[in-house]
Coordinates of C-alpha atoms and ligand atoms in Angstrom, one line a residue:
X215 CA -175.1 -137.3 45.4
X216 CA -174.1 -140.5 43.1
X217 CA -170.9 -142.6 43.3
X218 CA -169.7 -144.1 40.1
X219 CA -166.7 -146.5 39.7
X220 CA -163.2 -145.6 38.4
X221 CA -163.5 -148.4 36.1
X222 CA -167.3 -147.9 35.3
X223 CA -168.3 -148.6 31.8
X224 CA -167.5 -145.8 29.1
X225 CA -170.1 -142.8 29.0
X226 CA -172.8 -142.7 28.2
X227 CA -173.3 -144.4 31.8
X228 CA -174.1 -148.0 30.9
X229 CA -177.3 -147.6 33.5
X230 CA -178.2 -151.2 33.2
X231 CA -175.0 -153.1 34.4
X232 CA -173.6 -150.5 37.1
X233 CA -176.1 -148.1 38.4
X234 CA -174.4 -145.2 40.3
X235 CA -175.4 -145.5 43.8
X236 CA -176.3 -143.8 47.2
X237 CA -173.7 -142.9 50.0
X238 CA -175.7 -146.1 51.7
X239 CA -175.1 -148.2 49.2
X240 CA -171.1 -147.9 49.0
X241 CA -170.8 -147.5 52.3
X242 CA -170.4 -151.1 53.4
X243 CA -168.9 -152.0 49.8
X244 CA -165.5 -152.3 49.4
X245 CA -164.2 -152.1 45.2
X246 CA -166.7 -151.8 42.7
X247 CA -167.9 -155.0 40.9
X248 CA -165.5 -153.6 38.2
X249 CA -162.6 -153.6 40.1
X250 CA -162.4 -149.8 40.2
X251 CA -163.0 -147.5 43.3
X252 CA -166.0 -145.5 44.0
X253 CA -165.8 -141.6 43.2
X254 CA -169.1 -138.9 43.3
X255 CA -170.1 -137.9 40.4
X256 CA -169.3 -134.3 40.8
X257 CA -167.5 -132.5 43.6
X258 CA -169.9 -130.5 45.3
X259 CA -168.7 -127.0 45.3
X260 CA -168.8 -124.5 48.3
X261 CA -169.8 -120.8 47.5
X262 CA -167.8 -117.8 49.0
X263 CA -170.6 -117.1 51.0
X264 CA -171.0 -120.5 52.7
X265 CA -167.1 -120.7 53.2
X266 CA -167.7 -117.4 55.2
X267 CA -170.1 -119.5 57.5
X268 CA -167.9 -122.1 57.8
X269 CA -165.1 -120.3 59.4
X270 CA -167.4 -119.7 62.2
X271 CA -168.4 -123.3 62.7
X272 CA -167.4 -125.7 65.7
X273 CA -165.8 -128.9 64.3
X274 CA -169.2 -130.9 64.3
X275 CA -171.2 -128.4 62.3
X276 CA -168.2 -128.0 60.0
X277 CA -168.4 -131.7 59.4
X278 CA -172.1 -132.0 59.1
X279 CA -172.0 -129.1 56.5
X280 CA -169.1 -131.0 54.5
X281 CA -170.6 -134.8 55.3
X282 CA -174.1 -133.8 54.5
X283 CA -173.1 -132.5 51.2
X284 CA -171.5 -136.6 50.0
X285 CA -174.3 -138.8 52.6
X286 CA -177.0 -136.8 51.5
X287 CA -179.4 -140.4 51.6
X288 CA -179.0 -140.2 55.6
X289 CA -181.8 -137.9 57.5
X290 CA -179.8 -135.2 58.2
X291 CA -181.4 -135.2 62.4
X292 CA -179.3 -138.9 62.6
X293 CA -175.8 -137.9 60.6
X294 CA -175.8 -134.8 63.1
X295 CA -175.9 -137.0 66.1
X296 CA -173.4 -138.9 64.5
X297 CA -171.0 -136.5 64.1
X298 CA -172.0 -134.5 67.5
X299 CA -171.4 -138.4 69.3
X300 CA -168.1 -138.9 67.5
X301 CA -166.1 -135.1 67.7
X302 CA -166.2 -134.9 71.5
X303 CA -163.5 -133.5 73.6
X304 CA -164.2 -136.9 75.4
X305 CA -162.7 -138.4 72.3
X306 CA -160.3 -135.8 70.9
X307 CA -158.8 -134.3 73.8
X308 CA -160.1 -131.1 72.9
X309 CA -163.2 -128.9 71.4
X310 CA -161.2 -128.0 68.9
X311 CA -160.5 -131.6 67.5
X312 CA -158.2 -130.6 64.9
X313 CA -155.7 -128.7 66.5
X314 CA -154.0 -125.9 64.4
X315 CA -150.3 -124.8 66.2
X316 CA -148.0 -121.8 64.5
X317 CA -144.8 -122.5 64.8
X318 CA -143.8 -119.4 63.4
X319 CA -145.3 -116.7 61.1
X320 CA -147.2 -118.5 58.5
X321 CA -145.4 -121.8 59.4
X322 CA -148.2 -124.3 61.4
X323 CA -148.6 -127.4 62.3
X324 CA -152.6 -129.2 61.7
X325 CA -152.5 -131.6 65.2
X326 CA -154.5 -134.7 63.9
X327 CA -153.5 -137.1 66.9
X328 CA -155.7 -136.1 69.4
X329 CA -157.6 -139.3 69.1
X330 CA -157.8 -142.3 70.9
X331 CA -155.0 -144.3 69.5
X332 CA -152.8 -140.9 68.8
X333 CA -152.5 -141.0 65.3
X334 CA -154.7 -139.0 62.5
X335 CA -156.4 -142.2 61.3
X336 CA -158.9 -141.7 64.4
X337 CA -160.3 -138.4 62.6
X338 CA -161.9 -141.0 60.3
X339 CA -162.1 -143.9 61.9
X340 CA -164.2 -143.0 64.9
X341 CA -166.9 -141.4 62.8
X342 CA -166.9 -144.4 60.7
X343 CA -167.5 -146.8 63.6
X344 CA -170.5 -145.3 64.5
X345 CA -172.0 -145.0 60.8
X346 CA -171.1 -148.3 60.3
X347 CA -172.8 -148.9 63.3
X348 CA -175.9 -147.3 62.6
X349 CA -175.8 -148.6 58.8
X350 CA -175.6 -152.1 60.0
X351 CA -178.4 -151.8 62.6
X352 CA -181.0 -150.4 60.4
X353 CA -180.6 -153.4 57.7
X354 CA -180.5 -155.6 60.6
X355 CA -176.9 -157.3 59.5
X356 CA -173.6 -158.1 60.7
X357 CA -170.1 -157.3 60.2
X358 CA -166.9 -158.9 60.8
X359 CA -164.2 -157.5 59.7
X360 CA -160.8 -158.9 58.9
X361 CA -157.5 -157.2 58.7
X362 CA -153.8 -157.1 58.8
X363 CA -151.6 -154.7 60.9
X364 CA -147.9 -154.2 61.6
X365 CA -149.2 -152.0 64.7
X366 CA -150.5 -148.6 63.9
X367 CA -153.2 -149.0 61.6
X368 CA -155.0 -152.1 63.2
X369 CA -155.4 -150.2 66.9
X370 CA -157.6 -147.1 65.0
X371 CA -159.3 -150.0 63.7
X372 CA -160.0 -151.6 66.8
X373 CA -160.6 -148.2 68.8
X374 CA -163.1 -147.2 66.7
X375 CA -164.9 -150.6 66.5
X376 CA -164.6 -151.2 70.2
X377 CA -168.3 -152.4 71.9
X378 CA -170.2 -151.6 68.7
X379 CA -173.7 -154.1 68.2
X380 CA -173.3 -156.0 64.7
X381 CA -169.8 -155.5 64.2
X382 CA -166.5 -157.6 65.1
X383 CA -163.3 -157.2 64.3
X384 CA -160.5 -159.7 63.7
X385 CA -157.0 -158.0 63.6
X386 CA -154.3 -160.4 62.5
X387 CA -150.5 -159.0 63.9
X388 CA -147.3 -160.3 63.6
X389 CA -146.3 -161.8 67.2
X390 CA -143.3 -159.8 68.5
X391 CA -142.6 -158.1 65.8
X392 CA -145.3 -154.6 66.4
X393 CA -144.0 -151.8 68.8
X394 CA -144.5 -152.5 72.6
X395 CA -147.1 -149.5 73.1
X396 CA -148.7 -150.6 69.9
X397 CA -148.8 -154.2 71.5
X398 CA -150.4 -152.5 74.8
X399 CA -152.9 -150.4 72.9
X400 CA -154.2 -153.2 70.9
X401 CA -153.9 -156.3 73.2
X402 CA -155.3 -154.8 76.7
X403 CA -158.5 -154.1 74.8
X404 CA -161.1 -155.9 76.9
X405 CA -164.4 -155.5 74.5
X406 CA -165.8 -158.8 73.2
X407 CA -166.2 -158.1 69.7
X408 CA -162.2 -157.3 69.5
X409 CA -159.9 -160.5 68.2
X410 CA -156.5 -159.8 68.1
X411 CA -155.0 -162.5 66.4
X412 CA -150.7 -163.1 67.1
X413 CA -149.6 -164.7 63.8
X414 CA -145.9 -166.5 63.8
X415 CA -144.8 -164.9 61.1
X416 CA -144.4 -161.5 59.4
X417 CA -146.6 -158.7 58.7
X418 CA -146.7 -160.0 55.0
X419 CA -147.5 -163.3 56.3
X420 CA -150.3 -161.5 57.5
X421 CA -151.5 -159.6 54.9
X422 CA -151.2 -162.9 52.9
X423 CA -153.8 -164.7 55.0
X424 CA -156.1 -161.9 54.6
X425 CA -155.8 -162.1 51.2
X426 CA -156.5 -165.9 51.3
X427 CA -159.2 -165.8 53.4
X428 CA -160.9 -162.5 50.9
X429 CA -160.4 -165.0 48.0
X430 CA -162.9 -167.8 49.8
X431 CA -165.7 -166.3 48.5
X432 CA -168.2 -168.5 49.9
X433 CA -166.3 -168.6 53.5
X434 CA -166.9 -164.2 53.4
X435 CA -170.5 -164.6 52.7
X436 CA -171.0 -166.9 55.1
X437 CA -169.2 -165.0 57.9
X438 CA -170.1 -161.6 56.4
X439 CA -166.4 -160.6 56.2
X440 CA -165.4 -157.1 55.4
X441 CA -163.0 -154.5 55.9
X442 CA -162.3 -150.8 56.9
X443 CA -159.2 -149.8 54.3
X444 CA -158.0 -146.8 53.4
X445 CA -160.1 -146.7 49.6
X446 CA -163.6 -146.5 51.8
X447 CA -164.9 -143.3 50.3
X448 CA -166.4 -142.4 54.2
X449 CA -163.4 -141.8 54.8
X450 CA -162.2 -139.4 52.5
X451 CA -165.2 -137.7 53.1
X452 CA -164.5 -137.1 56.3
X453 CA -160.8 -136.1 56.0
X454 CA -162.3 -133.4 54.1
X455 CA -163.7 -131.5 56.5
X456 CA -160.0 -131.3 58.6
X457 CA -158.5 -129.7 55.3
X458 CA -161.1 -126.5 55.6
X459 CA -160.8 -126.0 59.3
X460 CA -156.5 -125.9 59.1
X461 CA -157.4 -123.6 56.3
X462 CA -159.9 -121.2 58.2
X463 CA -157.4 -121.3 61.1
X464 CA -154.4 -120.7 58.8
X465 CA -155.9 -117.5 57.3
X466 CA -157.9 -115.9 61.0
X467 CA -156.7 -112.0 60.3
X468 CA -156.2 -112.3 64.2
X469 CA -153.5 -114.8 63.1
X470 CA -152.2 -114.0 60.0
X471 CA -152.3 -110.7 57.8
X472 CA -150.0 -111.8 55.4
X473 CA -152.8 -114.1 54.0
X474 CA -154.7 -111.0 53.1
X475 CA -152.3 -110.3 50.4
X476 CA -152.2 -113.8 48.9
X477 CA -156.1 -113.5 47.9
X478 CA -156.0 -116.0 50.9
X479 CA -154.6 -119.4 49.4
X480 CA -152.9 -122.0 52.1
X481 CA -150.5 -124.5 50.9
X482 CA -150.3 -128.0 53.0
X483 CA -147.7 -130.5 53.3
X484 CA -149.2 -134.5 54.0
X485 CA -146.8 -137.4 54.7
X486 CA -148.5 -139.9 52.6
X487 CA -148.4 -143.6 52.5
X488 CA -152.0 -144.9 50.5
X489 CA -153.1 -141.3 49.3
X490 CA -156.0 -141.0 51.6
X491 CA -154.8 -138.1 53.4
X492 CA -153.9 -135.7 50.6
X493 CA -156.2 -137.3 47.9
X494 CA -159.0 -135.5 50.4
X495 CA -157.5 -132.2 50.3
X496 CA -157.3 -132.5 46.7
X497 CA -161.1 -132.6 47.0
X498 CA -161.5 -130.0 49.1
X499 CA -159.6 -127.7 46.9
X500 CA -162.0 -128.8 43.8
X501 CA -165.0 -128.1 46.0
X502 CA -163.5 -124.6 46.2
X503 CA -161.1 -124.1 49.0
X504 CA -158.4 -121.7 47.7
X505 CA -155.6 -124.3 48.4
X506 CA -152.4 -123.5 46.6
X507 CA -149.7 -126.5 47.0
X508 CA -150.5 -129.8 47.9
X509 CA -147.1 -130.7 48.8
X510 CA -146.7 -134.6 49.1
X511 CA -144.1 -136.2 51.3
X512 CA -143.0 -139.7 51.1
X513 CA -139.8 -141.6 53.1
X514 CA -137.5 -144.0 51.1
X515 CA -140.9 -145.7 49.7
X516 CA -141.2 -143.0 46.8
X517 CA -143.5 -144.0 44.2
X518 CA -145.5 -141.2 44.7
X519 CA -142.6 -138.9 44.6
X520 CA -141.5 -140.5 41.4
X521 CA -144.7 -140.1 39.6
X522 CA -145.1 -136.7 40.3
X523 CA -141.6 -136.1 38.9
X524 CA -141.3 -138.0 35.9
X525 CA -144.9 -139.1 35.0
X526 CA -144.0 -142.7 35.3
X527 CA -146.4 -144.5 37.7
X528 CA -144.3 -147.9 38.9
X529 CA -146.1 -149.7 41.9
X530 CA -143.0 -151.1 44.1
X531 CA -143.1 -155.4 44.3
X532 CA -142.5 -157.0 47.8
X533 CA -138.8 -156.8 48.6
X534 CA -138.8 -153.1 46.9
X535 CA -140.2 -152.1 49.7
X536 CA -137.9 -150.9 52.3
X537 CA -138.7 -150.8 56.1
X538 CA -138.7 -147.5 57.7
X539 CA -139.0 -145.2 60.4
X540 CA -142.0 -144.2 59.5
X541 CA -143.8 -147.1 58.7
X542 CA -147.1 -146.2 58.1
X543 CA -145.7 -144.9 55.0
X544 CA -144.3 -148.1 53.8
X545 CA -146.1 -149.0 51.1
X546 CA -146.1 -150.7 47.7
X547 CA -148.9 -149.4 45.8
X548 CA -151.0 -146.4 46.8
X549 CA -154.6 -147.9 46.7
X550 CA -156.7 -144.2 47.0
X551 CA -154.4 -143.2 43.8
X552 CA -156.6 -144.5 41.2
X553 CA -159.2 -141.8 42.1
X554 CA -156.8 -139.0 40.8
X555 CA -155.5 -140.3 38.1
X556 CA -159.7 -141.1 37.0
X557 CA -159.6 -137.4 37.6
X558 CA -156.5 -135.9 35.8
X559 CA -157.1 -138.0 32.9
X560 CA -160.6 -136.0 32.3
X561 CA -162.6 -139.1 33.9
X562 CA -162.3 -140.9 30.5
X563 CA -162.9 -144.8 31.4
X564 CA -160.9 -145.6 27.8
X565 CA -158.2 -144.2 29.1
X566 CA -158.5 -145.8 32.4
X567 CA -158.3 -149.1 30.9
X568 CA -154.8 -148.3 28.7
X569 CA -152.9 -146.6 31.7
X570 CA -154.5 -149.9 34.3
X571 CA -153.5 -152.3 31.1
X572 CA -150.2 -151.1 31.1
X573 CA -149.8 -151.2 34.8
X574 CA -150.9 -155.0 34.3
X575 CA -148.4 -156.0 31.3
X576 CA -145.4 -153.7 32.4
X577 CA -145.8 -153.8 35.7
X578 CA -146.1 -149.3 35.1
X579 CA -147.6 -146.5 33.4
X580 CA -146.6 -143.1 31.7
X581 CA -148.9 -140.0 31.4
X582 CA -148.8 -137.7 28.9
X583 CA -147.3 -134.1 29.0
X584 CA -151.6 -133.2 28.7
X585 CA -152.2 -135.1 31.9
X586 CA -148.5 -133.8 33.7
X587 CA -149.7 -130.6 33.2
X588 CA -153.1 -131.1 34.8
X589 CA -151.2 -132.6 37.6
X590 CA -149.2 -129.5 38.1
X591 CA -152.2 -127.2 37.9
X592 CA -154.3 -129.3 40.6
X593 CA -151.2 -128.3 42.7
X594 CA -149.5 -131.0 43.4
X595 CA -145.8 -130.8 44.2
X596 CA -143.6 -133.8 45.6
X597 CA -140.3 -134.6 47.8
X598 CA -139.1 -137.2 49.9
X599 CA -137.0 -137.8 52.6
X600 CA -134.3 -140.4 54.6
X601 CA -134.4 -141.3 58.0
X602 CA -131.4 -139.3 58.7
X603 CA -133.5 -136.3 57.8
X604 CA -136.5 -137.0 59.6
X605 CA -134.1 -137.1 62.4
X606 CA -132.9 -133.8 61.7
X607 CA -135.6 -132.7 61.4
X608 CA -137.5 -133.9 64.5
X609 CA -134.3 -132.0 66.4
X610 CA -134.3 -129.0 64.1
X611 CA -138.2 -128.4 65.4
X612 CA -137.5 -129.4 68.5
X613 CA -135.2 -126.6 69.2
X614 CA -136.2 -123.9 67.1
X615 CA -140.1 -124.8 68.2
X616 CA -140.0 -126.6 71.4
X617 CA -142.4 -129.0 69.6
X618 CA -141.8 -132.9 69.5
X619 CA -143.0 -134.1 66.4
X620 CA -143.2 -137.8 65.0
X621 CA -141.4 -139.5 62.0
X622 CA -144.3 -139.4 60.1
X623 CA -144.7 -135.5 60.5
X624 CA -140.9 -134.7 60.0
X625 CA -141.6 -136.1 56.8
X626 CA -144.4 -134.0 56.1
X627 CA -142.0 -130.8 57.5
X628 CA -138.8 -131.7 55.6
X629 CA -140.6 -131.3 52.1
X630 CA -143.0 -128.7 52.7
X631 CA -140.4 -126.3 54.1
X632 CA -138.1 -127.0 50.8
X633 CA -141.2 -125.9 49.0
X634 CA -142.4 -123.1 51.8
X635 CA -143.4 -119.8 49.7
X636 CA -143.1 -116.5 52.1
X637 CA -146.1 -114.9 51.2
X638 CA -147.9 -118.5 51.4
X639 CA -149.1 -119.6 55.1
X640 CA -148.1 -123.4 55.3
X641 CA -149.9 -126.4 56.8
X642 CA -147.9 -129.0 57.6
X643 CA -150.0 -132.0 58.8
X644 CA -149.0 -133.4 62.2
X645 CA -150.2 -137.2 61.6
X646 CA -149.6 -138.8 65.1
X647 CA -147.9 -138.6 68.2
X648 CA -143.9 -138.7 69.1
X649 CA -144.6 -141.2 71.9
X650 CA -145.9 -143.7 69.4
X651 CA -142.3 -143.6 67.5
X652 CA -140.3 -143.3 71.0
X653 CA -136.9 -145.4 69.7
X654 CA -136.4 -143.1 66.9
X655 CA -137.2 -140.0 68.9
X656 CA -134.6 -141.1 71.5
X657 CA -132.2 -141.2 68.5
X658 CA -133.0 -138.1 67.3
X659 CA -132.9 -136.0 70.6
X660 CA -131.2 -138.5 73.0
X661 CA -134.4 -138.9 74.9
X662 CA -137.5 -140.6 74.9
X663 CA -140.8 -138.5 74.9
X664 CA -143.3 -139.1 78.1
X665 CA -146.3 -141.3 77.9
X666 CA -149.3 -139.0 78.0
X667 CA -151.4 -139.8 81.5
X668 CA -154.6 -142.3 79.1
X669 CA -151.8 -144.4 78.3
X670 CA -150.0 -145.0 81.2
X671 CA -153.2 -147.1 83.0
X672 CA -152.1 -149.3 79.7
X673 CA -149.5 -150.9 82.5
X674 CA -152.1 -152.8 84.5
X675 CA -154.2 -154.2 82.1
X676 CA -154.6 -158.0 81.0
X677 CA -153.3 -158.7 77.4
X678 CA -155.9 -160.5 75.1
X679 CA -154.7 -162.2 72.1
X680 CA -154.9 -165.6 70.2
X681 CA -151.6 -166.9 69.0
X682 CA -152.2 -168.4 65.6
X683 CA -149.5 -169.9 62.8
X684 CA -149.3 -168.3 59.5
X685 CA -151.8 -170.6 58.3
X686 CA -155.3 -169.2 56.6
X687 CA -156.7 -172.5 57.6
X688 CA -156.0 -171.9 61.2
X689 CA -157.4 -168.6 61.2
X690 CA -160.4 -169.4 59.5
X691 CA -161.6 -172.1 62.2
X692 CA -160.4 -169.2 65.0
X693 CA -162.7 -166.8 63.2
X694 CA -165.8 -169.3 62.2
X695 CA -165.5 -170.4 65.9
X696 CA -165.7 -167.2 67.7
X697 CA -168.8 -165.9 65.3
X698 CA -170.8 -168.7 66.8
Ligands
LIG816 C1 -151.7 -143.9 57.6 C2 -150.6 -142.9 58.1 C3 -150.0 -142.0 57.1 C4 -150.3 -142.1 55.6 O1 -151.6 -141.7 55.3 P1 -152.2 -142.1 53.9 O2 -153.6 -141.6 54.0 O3 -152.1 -143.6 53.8 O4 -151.5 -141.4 52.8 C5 -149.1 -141.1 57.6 N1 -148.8 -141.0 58.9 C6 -149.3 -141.8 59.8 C7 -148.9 -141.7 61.3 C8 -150.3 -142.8 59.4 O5 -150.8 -143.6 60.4

């Protein structure tokens, strides 16, 4: 398996300026030199036959059979000892990993926030901390990795980094201004290799020094900076695998004869914020699971939303963006997005340069009724929500299901039901856990939901965190002293 950029040069490949390379070789990488993001070269597709064998697979041999397929340059004995270290019931609460609930007949819930910090981004991140890991080890290298976090994103970070050999990780966050259980799950970390830095300032501040520090070139080679965002194509890879089990569990005959009659399709429904979640189920329906709706579900922040309904692609600027209850969804751009639209627009790099040229001059781009229609047929359908209606929502479930979902999820719920087909089992994708979003869920059902038993031992432990100003300067003698 290759990996070419989005932006690559027009085909025929131009082999001597950007090879496609290994799984290896992007791993570590972050954009191609071109600017674009790395895609494979061709979906590899799954037979009928081998999606039969699947659906008896535990979690780890699903994912080895999905992962081994896209890292095909790792010896396959050391990426199954990856994947048998990282999807543990130590780690996930469960065998099962990906837990699939059914709320009602062909109405379920995929439980992704099992993990360590209680949110979905663990599925990927903890497999990537230990490939990274390994990766780093056997080219004898470091890594220290830099990033920005209003609270959610920054603890999977840190979880799955945790004690690693090569790797540190420096986690800028803005100083009283993150959740208090995000606080506690970040700051009583007590491995040496975690930094979390408490900026005086905001969480753009943050993000701002990041990007400061990203543009020193010669200050990230010399301290081997990197980063672990949402467009690493490990990642996708490995959200993959989650969309075939939910499916296999969706359509068990045990479970659900109704699917019988619908030669078997599933329709899911993802709360999206950078289009990593559902931009992998979009590649597991085109390596041949029979997925019928991808059903995308954004808050307030609705560019996504907006360009599946009119066609017009218009990247939100700063003060667009609004804060919300569920702010892991709060985004201005959706950085995975590129991928698709390399896809839908017949992975023609001409055309890649108009839409990306417009986006630069116009600040937007349209697609043509050609490329709407492709959009429709991949099965993409859109919807948003408010936060009064993710608290409805969250109390609608609540009673009908006895099931406390998150913000996040209630997203997710409140647009796939409005697009729920009878005959059609739906997947709604649960993306983390209540507890994590306990103000709003104490507005929503007049109650706050209890602290599962791992976190409570949060209580007693010593917080360790640098305050810095919003200063790259500052930050970059913190982080150039603590390498040494
Ligand atoms: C990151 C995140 C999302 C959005 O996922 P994307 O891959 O960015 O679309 C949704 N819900 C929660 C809880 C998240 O942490």
């Amino acid at each position: 398996m290759r990996y070419i950029s989005t932006r690559g040069k027009a085909e025929p490949f131009d082999f001597a300026h950007d090879k496609p390379k290994g799984f290896s070789e992007i791993l570590l990488e972050g954009l191609a030199a071109d600017g674009g993001l790395y895609v494979p070269e061709a979906y590899p597709q799954v037979s009928a036959d081998e999606l039969t064998a699947m659906r008896r697979m535990t979690y780890p041999e699903l994912a080895f059979a999905i992962l081994s397929k896209y890292a095909d340059d790792i010896p396959a004995d050391d990426l199954r000892r990856i994947v048998n270290e990282t999807y543990t019931k130590e780690n996930f609460g469960s065998k099962e990993i990906a837990l699939v609930k059914k709320l009602e007949g062909n109405f379920y819930l995929l439980d992704l926030c099992q993990g360590p910090t209680l949110a979905f981004k663990d599925m990927a991140l903890q497999f990537l901390g230990r490939l990274f890991e390994y990766a780093l080890t056997k080219k004898n290298e470091t890594l220290n990795i830099l990033g920005a976090t209003s609270g959610d994103t920054g603890s999977s970070a840190e979880y799955a980094m945790r004690g690693r050999k090569g790797i540190r990780v420096f986690m800028l966050s803005p100083l009283g201004r993150t959740s208090e259980f995000q606080r506690r799950q970040m700051y009583t970390l007590q491995d040496e290799n975690i930094f979390n830095i408490a900026t005086r300032g905001t969480f753009d501040d943050c993000q701002d020094i990041v990007k400061q520090i990203n543009g020193d070139a010669e200050f990230k080679k010399k301290h081997h900076l990197g980063a672990v965002n949402s467009i690493n194509w490990a990642r996708i890879a490995t959200q993959v695998v989650y969309y075939f089990r939910g499916y296999f569990k969706a359509t068990d005959s045990t479970r659900s004869p109704q699917a019988k009659s619908n030669s078997g399709q599933v329709s899911f429904a993802v709360p999206t914020g950078n289009f990593g979640n559902i931009l992998a189920g979009y590649v597991a329906k085109r390596m041949g699971l029979p997925i019928k709706h991808l059903i995308l579900a954004t808050n307030e922040n609705n560019v996504l939303e907006e360009f599946f309904k009119t066609g017009v692609y218009r990247p939100r600027i700063g003060k667009e963006v609004h804060a919300t209850s569920s702010p892991s969804m709060d985004i201005s751009k959706a950085s995975n997005f590129e991928r698709y639209v390399f896809d839908f627009v017949g992975r023609d790099t001409k055309r890649m340069a108009e839409l990306w040229g417009d986006l630069n001059k116009k600040g937007s781009f349209e697609i043509s009724s050609d490329e709407r229609t492709r959009t429709t047929e991949n099965g993409f359908i859109a919807g948003s929500s408010t936060h009064a209606d993710r608290l409805a929502t969250i109390r609608s479930v609540y009673e009908k299901y006895n099931v406390l979902i998150d913000p996040h999820t209630a997203d997710g719920v409140k647009v796939g039901l409005e697009h729920r087909q009878t005959v059609v089992p739906l997947v709604c994708i649960e993306t983390a856990q209540p507890v994590k979003f306990a103000a709003t869920i104490r507005e929503a059902i007049g109650r706050e939901p209890a602290v599962p038993e791992k976190f409570k031992k949060l209580g007693v432990l010593p917080e360790r965190f640098q305050i810095c100003d919003a200063d790259a300067e500052e930050v970059k003698r913190f982080v150039a002293g603590a390498i040494i």
